[in-house]
PDB file of C-alpha atoms in Angstrom:
ATOM      1  CA  UNK L  49       0.031   0.025  -0.240  1.00 51.00           C
ATOM      2  CA  UNK L  50       1.186   3.642  -0.407  1.00 62.00           C
ATOM      3  CA  UNK L  51       0.749   5.698   2.444  1.00 85.00           C
ATOM      4  CA  UNK L  52       3.704   8.669   3.288  1.00 92.00           C
ATOM      5  CA  UNK L  53       3.451  10.502   7.123  1.00 94.00           C
ATOM      6  CA  UNK L  54       5.148  13.269   8.165  1.00 95.00           C
ATOM      7  CA  UNK L  55       5.141  15.346  11.652  1.00 90.00           C
ATOM      8  CA  UNK L  56       2.781  18.505  11.334  1.00 92.00           C
ATOM      9  CA  UNK L  57       4.902  20.986  12.759  1.00 96.00           C
ATOM     10  CA  UNK L  58       8.592  21.753  13.386  1.00 97.00           C
ATOM     11  CA  UNK L  59       9.472  25.205  15.181  1.00 97.00           C
ATOM     12  CA  UNK L  60      13.461  26.253  15.333  1.00 97.00           C
ATOM     13  CA  UNK L  61      15.429  29.212  15.986  1.00 97.00           C
ATOM     14  CA  UNK L  62      17.209  30.804  13.168  1.00 97.00           C
ATOM     15  CA  UNK L  63      20.996  29.649  12.494  1.00 97.00           C
ATOM     16  CA  UNK L  64      19.974  26.258  14.151  1.00 97.00           C
ATOM     17  CA  UNK L  65      19.360  23.346  12.123  1.00 97.00           C
ATOM     18  CA  UNK L  66      16.152  21.963  11.092  1.00 97.00           C
ATOM     19  CA  UNK L  67      14.894  17.899  10.445  1.00 98.00           C
ATOM     20  CA  UNK L  68      12.097  16.776   9.321  1.00 98.00           C
ATOM     21  CA  UNK L  69      11.271  13.398   9.168  1.00 97.00           C
ATOM     22  CA  UNK L  70       8.713  11.406   6.827  1.00 96.00           C
ATOM     23  CA  UNK L  71       8.054   7.574   6.533  1.00 95.00           C
ATOM     24  CA  UNK L  72       6.677   5.976   3.522  1.00 90.00           C
ATOM     25  CA  UNK L  73       5.144   2.200   2.947  1.00 84.00           C
ATOM     26  CA  UNK L  74       5.974   1.219  -0.480  1.00 78.00           C
ATOM     27  CA  UNK L  75       9.067  -0.195  -0.660  1.00 73.00           C
ATOM     28  CA  UNK L  76       9.151  -0.406  -4.723  1.00 76.00           C
ATOM     29  CA  UNK L  77       9.565   3.929  -4.578  1.00 73.00           C
ATOM     30  CA  UNK L  78      11.811   4.619  -7.366  1.00 78.00           C
ATOM     31  CA  UNK L  79      12.594   8.712  -6.047  1.00 86.00           C
ATOM     32  CA  UNK L  80      11.507  10.227  -3.109  1.00 91.00           C
ATOM     33  CA  UNK L  81      11.332  14.057  -3.131  1.00 94.00           C
ATOM     34  CA  UNK L  82      11.223  17.005  -0.948  1.00 97.00           C
ATOM     35  CA  UNK L  83       8.970  20.036  -1.961  1.00 97.00           C
ATOM     36  CA  UNK L  84       8.416  23.608  -0.454  1.00 97.00           C
ATOM     37  CA  UNK L  85       5.182  25.491  -0.335  1.00 97.00           C
ATOM     38  CA  UNK L  86       4.910  29.012   0.345  1.00 95.00           C
ATOM     39  CA  UNK L  87       1.881  30.393   1.184  1.00 89.00           C
ATOM     40  CA  UNK L  88      -0.548  30.887  -1.882  1.00 85.00           C
ATOM     41  CA  UNK L  89       1.946  29.173  -4.002  1.00 89.00           C
ATOM     42  CA  UNK L  90       2.440  26.125  -5.701  1.00 92.00           C
ATOM     43  CA  UNK L  91       4.937  23.208  -4.932  1.00 94.00           C
ATOM     44  CA  UNK L  92       8.839  24.134  -5.181  1.00 94.00           C
ATOM     45  CA  UNK L  93      11.199  21.037  -5.702  1.00 93.00           C
ATOM     46  CA  UNK L  94      13.785  21.370  -3.330  1.00 95.00           C
ATOM     47  CA  UNK L  95      16.002  18.346  -3.568  1.00 95.00           C
ATOM     48  CA  UNK L  96      15.252  14.274  -4.507  1.00 93.00           C
ATOM     49  CA  UNK L  97      16.959  11.216  -3.675  1.00 92.00           C
ATOM     50  CA  UNK L  98      17.057   7.982  -5.900  1.00 89.00           C
ATOM     51  CA  UNK L  99      15.651   4.929  -3.951  1.00 85.00           C
ATOM     52  CA  UNK L 100      19.301   3.047  -4.312  1.00 87.00           C
ATOM     53  CA  UNK L 101      21.182   6.303  -2.611  1.00 89.00           C
ATOM     54  CA  UNK L 102      21.523   6.597   1.523  1.00 92.00           C
ATOM     55  CA  UNK L 103      22.648   9.904   1.512  1.00 95.00           C
ATOM     56  CA  UNK L 104      22.360  13.274  -0.632  1.00 95.00           C
ATOM     57  CA  UNK L 105      23.887  16.856  -0.222  1.00 96.00           C
ATOM     58  CA  UNK L 106      22.968  19.933  -1.552  1.00 93.00           C
ATOM     59  CA  UNK L 107      24.299  22.974  -0.217  1.00 95.00           C
ATOM     60  CA  UNK L 108      22.435  23.675   3.034  1.00 97.00           C
ATOM     61  CA  UNK L 109      20.192  20.415   2.381  1.00 97.00           C
ATOM     62  CA  UNK L 110      21.032  16.916   3.275  1.00 97.00           C
ATOM     63  CA  UNK L 111      18.710  14.017   2.695  1.00 97.00           C
ATOM     64  CA  UNK L 112      19.263  10.922   4.427  1.00 97.00           C
ATOM     65  CA  UNK L 113      17.367   7.465   3.304  1.00 95.00           C
ATOM     66  CA  UNK L 114      16.956   4.623   5.742  1.00 93.00           C
ATOM     67  CA  UNK L 115      15.261   1.799   2.945  1.00 90.00           C
ATOM     68  CA  UNK L 116      15.076  -0.845   5.818  1.00 90.00           C
ATOM     69  CA  UNK L 117      13.110   1.301   8.020  1.00 92.00           C
ATOM     70  CA  UNK L 118      11.347   3.472   5.342  1.00 91.00           C
ATOM     71  CA  UNK L 119      12.118   6.332   6.596  1.00 94.00           C
ATOM     72  CA  UNK L 120      13.550   9.778   4.939  1.00 95.00           C
ATOM     73  CA  UNK L 121      14.673  13.120   6.528  1.00 97.00           C
ATOM     74  CA  UNK L 122      15.595  16.176   5.367  1.00 98.00           C
ATOM     75  CA  UNK L 123      17.876  18.459   7.048  1.00 98.00           C
ATOM     76  CA  UNK L 124      18.438  21.923   6.772  1.00 98.00           C
ATOM     77  CA  UNK L 125      21.768  23.662   8.124  1.00 98.00           C
ATOM     78  CA  UNK L 126      21.774  27.211   9.348  1.00 98.00           C
ATOM     79  CA  UNK L 127      17.761  27.647   8.802  1.00 98.00           C
ATOM     80  CA  UNK L 128      16.666  31.379   7.594  1.00 97.00           C
ATOM     81  CA  UNK L 129      13.257  32.858   8.573  1.00 96.00           C
ATOM     82  CA  UNK L 130      13.076  32.311   4.497  1.00 95.00           C
ATOM     83  CA  UNK L 131      12.821  28.963   5.332  1.00 97.00           C
ATOM     84  CA  UNK L 132       9.647  29.301   6.810  1.00 97.00           C
ATOM     85  CA  UNK L 133       6.783  27.190   4.481  1.00 97.00           C
ATOM     86  CA  UNK L 134       5.034  23.850   4.102  1.00 98.00           C
ATOM     87  CA  UNK L 135       7.614  21.066   3.552  1.00 98.00           C
ATOM     88  CA  UNK L 136       6.124  17.846   1.665  1.00 97.00           C
ATOM     89  CA  UNK L 137       7.933  14.619   1.245  1.00 96.00           C
ATOM     90  CA  UNK L 138       6.542  12.401  -1.691  1.00 94.00           C
ATOM     91  CA  UNK L 139       7.459   9.168  -3.250  1.00 91.00           C
ATOM     92  CA  UNK L 140       7.306   8.403  -6.671  1.00 87.00           C
ATOM     93  CA  UNK L 141       6.412   4.644  -7.623  1.00 78.00           C
ATOM     94  CA  UNK L 142       7.125   3.133 -10.993  1.00 69.00           C
ATOM     95  CA  UNK L 143       5.922   0.129 -12.795  1.00 65.00           C
ATOM     96  CA  UNK L 144       1.800  -0.049 -13.207  1.00 64.00           C
ATOM     97  CA  UNK L 145       1.846   3.300 -11.076  1.00 64.00           C
ATOM     98  CA  UNK L 146       4.019   5.199 -13.724  1.00 68.00           C
ATOM     99  CA  UNK L 147       5.321   7.737 -11.783  1.00 75.00           C
ATOM    100  CA  UNK L 148       2.563   8.689  -9.726  1.00 86.00           C
ATOM    101  CA  UNK L 149       3.651  11.009  -6.599  1.00 92.00           C
ATOM    102  CA  UNK L 150       2.224  10.116  -3.163  1.00 92.00           C
ATOM    103  CA  UNK L 151       2.491  12.919  -0.960  1.00 95.00           C
ATOM    104  CA  UNK L 152       2.605  13.196   2.981  1.00 95.00           C
ATOM    105  CA  UNK L 153       0.332  15.900   4.589  1.00 95.00           C
ATOM    106  CA  UNK L 154       3.377  18.375   4.790  1.00 97.00           C
ATOM    107  CA  UNK L 155       5.279  19.706   7.763  1.00 97.00           C
ATOM    108  CA  UNK L 156       4.777  23.432   8.593  1.00 97.00           C
ATOM    109  CA  UNK L 157       8.336  25.315   9.479  1.00 98.00           C
ATOM    110  CA  UNK L 158       8.593  28.055  11.466  1.00 97.00           C
ATOM    111  CA  UNK L 159      11.609  29.910  11.805  1.00 97.00           C
ATOM    112  CA  UNK L 160      11.730  32.489  14.752  1.00 95.00           C
ATOM    113  CA  UNK L 161      14.383  35.181  14.508  1.00 90.00           C
TER     114      UNK L 161
ATOM    115  CA  UNK N  93      13.190  28.429 -20.593  1.00 54.00           C
ATOM    116  CA  UNK N  94       9.901  28.782 -19.061  1.00 74.00           C
ATOM    117  CA  UNK N  95       8.744  26.835 -16.423  1.00 92.00           C
ATOM    118  CA  UNK N  96       5.230  25.124 -16.282  1.00 96.00           C
ATOM    119  CA  UNK N  97       2.211  27.622 -16.707  1.00 97.00           C
ATOM    120  CA  UNK N  98      -1.094  27.335 -15.768  1.00 97.00           C
ATOM    121  CA  UNK N  99      -3.946  29.202 -16.244  1.00 97.00           C
ATOM    122  CA  UNK N 100      -6.156  30.964 -14.861  1.00 97.00           C
ATOM    123  CA  UNK N 101      -4.453  31.429 -11.592  1.00 96.00           C
ATOM    124  CA  UNK N 102      -7.903  32.231  -9.689  1.00 96.00           C
ATOM    125  CA  UNK N 103     -11.353  31.454 -10.527  1.00 96.00           C
ATOM    126  CA  UNK N 104     -14.604  31.315  -8.780  1.00 98.00           C
ATOM    127  CA  UNK N 105     -17.737  28.959  -9.591  1.00 98.00           C
ATOM    128  CA  UNK N 106     -21.197  28.242  -8.398  1.00 98.00           C
ATOM    129  CA  UNK N 107     -21.955  24.781  -7.936  1.00 98.00           C
ATOM    130  CA  UNK N 108     -23.079  22.842 -10.679  1.00 98.00           C
ATOM    131  CA  UNK N 109     -21.134  24.343 -13.237  1.00 98.00           C
ATOM    132  CA  UNK N 110     -18.202  23.227 -15.652  1.00 98.00           C
ATOM    133  CA  UNK N 111     -14.739  24.195 -15.369  1.00 98.00           C
ATOM    134  CA  UNK N 112     -11.631  23.822 -17.556  1.00 98.00           C
ATOM    135  CA  UNK N 113      -8.160  24.339 -16.348  1.00 98.00           C
ATOM    136  CA  UNK N 114      -4.954  24.687 -18.521  1.00 98.00           C
ATOM    137  CA  UNK N 115      -1.710  23.641 -18.268  1.00 98.00           C
ATOM    138  CA  UNK N 116       1.619  23.892 -20.442  1.00 98.00           C
ATOM    139  CA  UNK N 117       4.276  21.862 -19.325  1.00 97.00           C
ATOM    140  CA  UNK N 118       8.100  22.694 -19.642  1.00 96.00           C
ATOM    141  CA  UNK N 119       9.426  22.397 -23.295  1.00 95.00           C
ATOM    142  CA  UNK N 120      10.212  19.145 -23.926  1.00 93.00           C
ATOM    143  CA  UNK N 121       8.632  17.333 -21.393  1.00 94.00           C
ATOM    144  CA  UNK N 122       6.094  14.768 -22.531  1.00 94.00           C
ATOM    145  CA  UNK N 123       4.218  13.907 -19.592  1.00 93.00           C
ATOM    146  CA  UNK N 124       1.831  15.834 -17.629  1.00 95.00           C
ATOM    147  CA  UNK N 125      -0.142  14.726 -14.294  1.00 96.00           C
ATOM    148  CA  UNK N 126      -2.723  16.725 -12.382  1.00 97.00           C
ATOM    149  CA  UNK N 127      -3.219  16.915  -8.558  1.00 97.00           C
ATOM    150  CA  UNK N 128      -5.806  18.383  -6.088  1.00 98.00           C
ATOM    151  CA  UNK N 129      -4.925  20.029  -2.812  1.00 97.00           C
ATOM    152  CA  UNK N 130      -7.543  20.826  -0.482  1.00 96.00           C
ATOM    153  CA  UNK N 131      -6.553  23.455   2.284  1.00 93.00           C
ATOM    154  CA  UNK N 132      -3.957  21.609   4.777  1.00 91.00           C
ATOM    155  CA  UNK N 133      -3.513  18.485   3.069  1.00 94.00           C
ATOM    156  CA  UNK N 134      -1.085  16.969   0.759  1.00 95.00           C
ATOM    157  CA  UNK N 135      -1.792  17.074  -2.933  1.00 96.00           C
ATOM    158  CA  UNK N 136      -3.821  13.955  -4.290  1.00 96.00           C
ATOM    159  CA  UNK N 137      -3.039  12.436  -7.571  1.00 95.00           C
ATOM    160  CA  UNK N 138      -5.966  12.782 -10.118  1.00 97.00           C
ATOM    161  CA  UNK N 139      -4.597  12.033 -13.511  1.00 94.00           C
ATOM    162  CA  UNK N 140      -1.368  11.207 -15.544  1.00 94.00           C
ATOM    163  CA  UNK N 141      -0.962  11.914 -19.432  1.00 94.00           C
ATOM    164  CA  UNK N 142       1.835  10.943 -21.122  1.00 92.00           C
ATOM    165  CA  UNK N 143       2.258  11.135 -24.785  1.00 91.00           C
ATOM    166  CA  UNK N 144      -1.230  12.158 -25.236  1.00 92.00           C
ATOM    167  CA  UNK N 145      -2.606   8.814 -23.539  1.00 93.00           C
ATOM    168  CA  UNK N 146      -3.847   8.456 -19.806  1.00 93.00           C
ATOM    169  CA  UNK N 147      -1.272   7.099 -18.060  1.00 91.00           C
ATOM    170  CA  UNK N 148      -2.983   6.825 -14.446  1.00 90.00           C
ATOM    171  CA  UNK N 149      -6.036   7.957 -12.765  1.00 93.00           C
ATOM    172  CA  UNK N 150      -6.514   8.690  -9.109  1.00 93.00           C
ATOM    173  CA  UNK N 151      -9.568   7.781  -6.891  1.00 94.00           C
ATOM    174  CA  UNK N 152     -11.619  10.708  -8.580  1.00 97.00           C
ATOM    175  CA  UNK N 153     -15.152  10.517  -9.652  1.00 97.00           C
ATOM    176  CA  UNK N 154     -16.285  10.437 -13.205  1.00 97.00           C
ATOM    177  CA  UNK N 155     -16.845  14.475 -13.010  1.00 98.00           C
ATOM    178  CA  UNK N 156     -13.128  14.619 -13.406  1.00 98.00           C
ATOM    179  CA  UNK N 157     -11.561  14.170 -16.554  1.00 97.00           C
ATOM    180  CA  UNK N 158      -8.275  15.462 -18.694  1.00 97.00           C
ATOM    181  CA  UNK N 159      -6.892  15.226 -21.800  1.00 97.00           C
ATOM    182  CA  UNK N 160      -3.327  16.102 -23.405  1.00 97.00           C
ATOM    183  CA  UNK N 161      -2.828  17.950 -26.848  1.00 97.00           C
ATOM    184  CA  UNK N 162      -0.309  17.251 -29.406  1.00 96.00           C
ATOM    185  CA  UNK N 163       2.052  19.923 -27.948  1.00 96.00           C
ATOM    186  CA  UNK N 164       1.949  18.091 -24.597  1.00 96.00           C
ATOM    187  CA  UNK N 165      -0.474  20.656 -23.404  1.00 97.00           C
ATOM    188  CA  UNK N 166      -3.077  19.370 -21.186  1.00 98.00           C
ATOM    189  CA  UNK N 167      -6.795  20.201 -19.930  1.00 98.00           C
ATOM    190  CA  UNK N 168      -8.276  19.069 -16.501  1.00 98.00           C
ATOM    191  CA  UNK N 169     -12.151  19.407 -16.475  1.00 98.00           C
ATOM    192  CA  UNK N 170     -14.829  19.151 -14.007  1.00 98.00           C
ATOM    193  CA  UNK N 171     -18.347  18.896 -14.482  1.00 98.00           C
ATOM    194  CA  UNK N 172     -21.088  18.996 -11.795  1.00 98.00           C
ATOM    195  CA  UNK N 173     -18.892  21.211  -9.547  1.00 98.00           C
ATOM    196  CA  UNK N 174     -19.242  20.593  -5.782  1.00 98.00           C
ATOM    197  CA  UNK N 175     -18.454  22.934  -2.951  1.00 98.00           C
ATOM    198  CA  UNK N 176     -15.789  20.266  -1.976  1.00 97.00           C
ATOM    199  CA  UNK N 177     -14.014  20.767  -5.532  1.00 98.00           C
ATOM    200  CA  UNK N 178     -12.580  23.716  -3.869  1.00 98.00           C
ATOM    201  CA  UNK N 179      -8.929  23.055  -3.921  1.00 98.00           C
ATOM    202  CA  UNK N 180      -5.725  24.178  -5.491  1.00 97.00           C
ATOM    203  CA  UNK N 181      -5.245  22.166  -8.793  1.00 98.00           C
ATOM    204  CA  UNK N 182      -1.715  21.458  -9.413  1.00 97.00           C
ATOM    205  CA  UNK N 183      -0.171  20.402 -12.511  1.00 97.00           C
ATOM    206  CA  UNK N 184       3.154  18.563 -12.904  1.00 95.00           C
ATOM    207  CA  UNK N 185       5.278  18.436 -15.695  1.00 95.00           C
ATOM    208  CA  UNK N 186       8.039  15.435 -16.521  1.00 92.00           C
ATOM    209  CA  UNK N 187      10.380  14.783 -19.257  1.00 88.00           C
ATOM    210  CA  UNK N 188       9.002  11.143 -18.980  1.00 82.00           C
ATOM    211  CA  UNK N 189       6.529   9.756 -16.279  1.00 78.00           C
ATOM    212  CA  UNK N 190       9.542   8.222 -13.725  1.00 77.00           C
ATOM    213  CA  UNK N 191      11.829  11.273 -13.896  1.00 81.00           C
ATOM    214  CA  UNK N 192      11.806  14.331 -11.827  1.00 86.00           C
ATOM    215  CA  UNK N 193       8.344  16.137 -11.444  1.00 90.00           C
ATOM    216  CA  UNK N 194       8.014  20.278 -11.667  1.00 93.00           C
ATOM    217  CA  UNK N 195       4.992  21.998 -10.668  1.00 95.00           C
ATOM    218  CA  UNK N 196       3.216  24.770 -11.525  1.00 95.00           C
ATOM    219  CA  UNK N 197       1.802  27.647  -9.392  1.00 95.00           C
ATOM    220  CA  UNK N 198      -1.764  26.060  -9.602  1.00 96.00           C
ATOM    221  CA  UNK N 199      -5.124  27.097 -10.103  1.00 97.00           C
ATOM    222  CA  UNK N 200      -7.074  28.387  -6.996  1.00 97.00           C
ATOM    223  CA  UNK N 201     -10.638  26.997  -7.826  1.00 98.00           C
ATOM    224  CA  UNK N 202     -13.201  28.234  -5.204  1.00 98.00           C
ATOM    225  CA  UNK N 203     -16.893  26.904  -5.424  1.00 98.00           C
ATOM    226  CA  UNK N 204     -19.757  28.718  -4.014  1.00 98.00           C
TER     227      UNK N 204
END
């Protein structure tokens, strides 16, 4: 089955690191994504990881993937007030699902000055 | 290169009416998917099209339909609108169905 779960809220102080967690259930995931959504806007692709990777680093962003536990995390280093937004993890399933994306419910990140 | 463009950005419709939403994918991308995002939730998959053929359908009623044109742009149609259809409708563009997905800014539909 397909289900993606995230914690709903995260509050951090400016300059600290933020860690957003996500669990998924479908072991046939091909890509796992992190998207950012600001109020009233669409989804901005932040980063992604192939299902055969353990870690990916992209500037302030680090993605960790634990396939055994089906756990994905996004670490934002030196979090800024501009990082305040909703963050969605999503899995892309190949095969007969043809790349359909299944999203979590989103984590609201609030960054305090 | 232009990103994914959706039109209109906002619209208000009355219950029972019909609506057509439009999406133009990134140049060179042949796959378009549609998602519905109700306030406070994550996006839900509606349809995926690739090379003008439907490749996937989510758990939505038959009032929802879509098509993809020879230039790979797409339309989402919703008939007999209900209040519960009020949502942000997002279009995703991909070169092929299983690679990176890029989203447009969405169409905010309000049904009154």
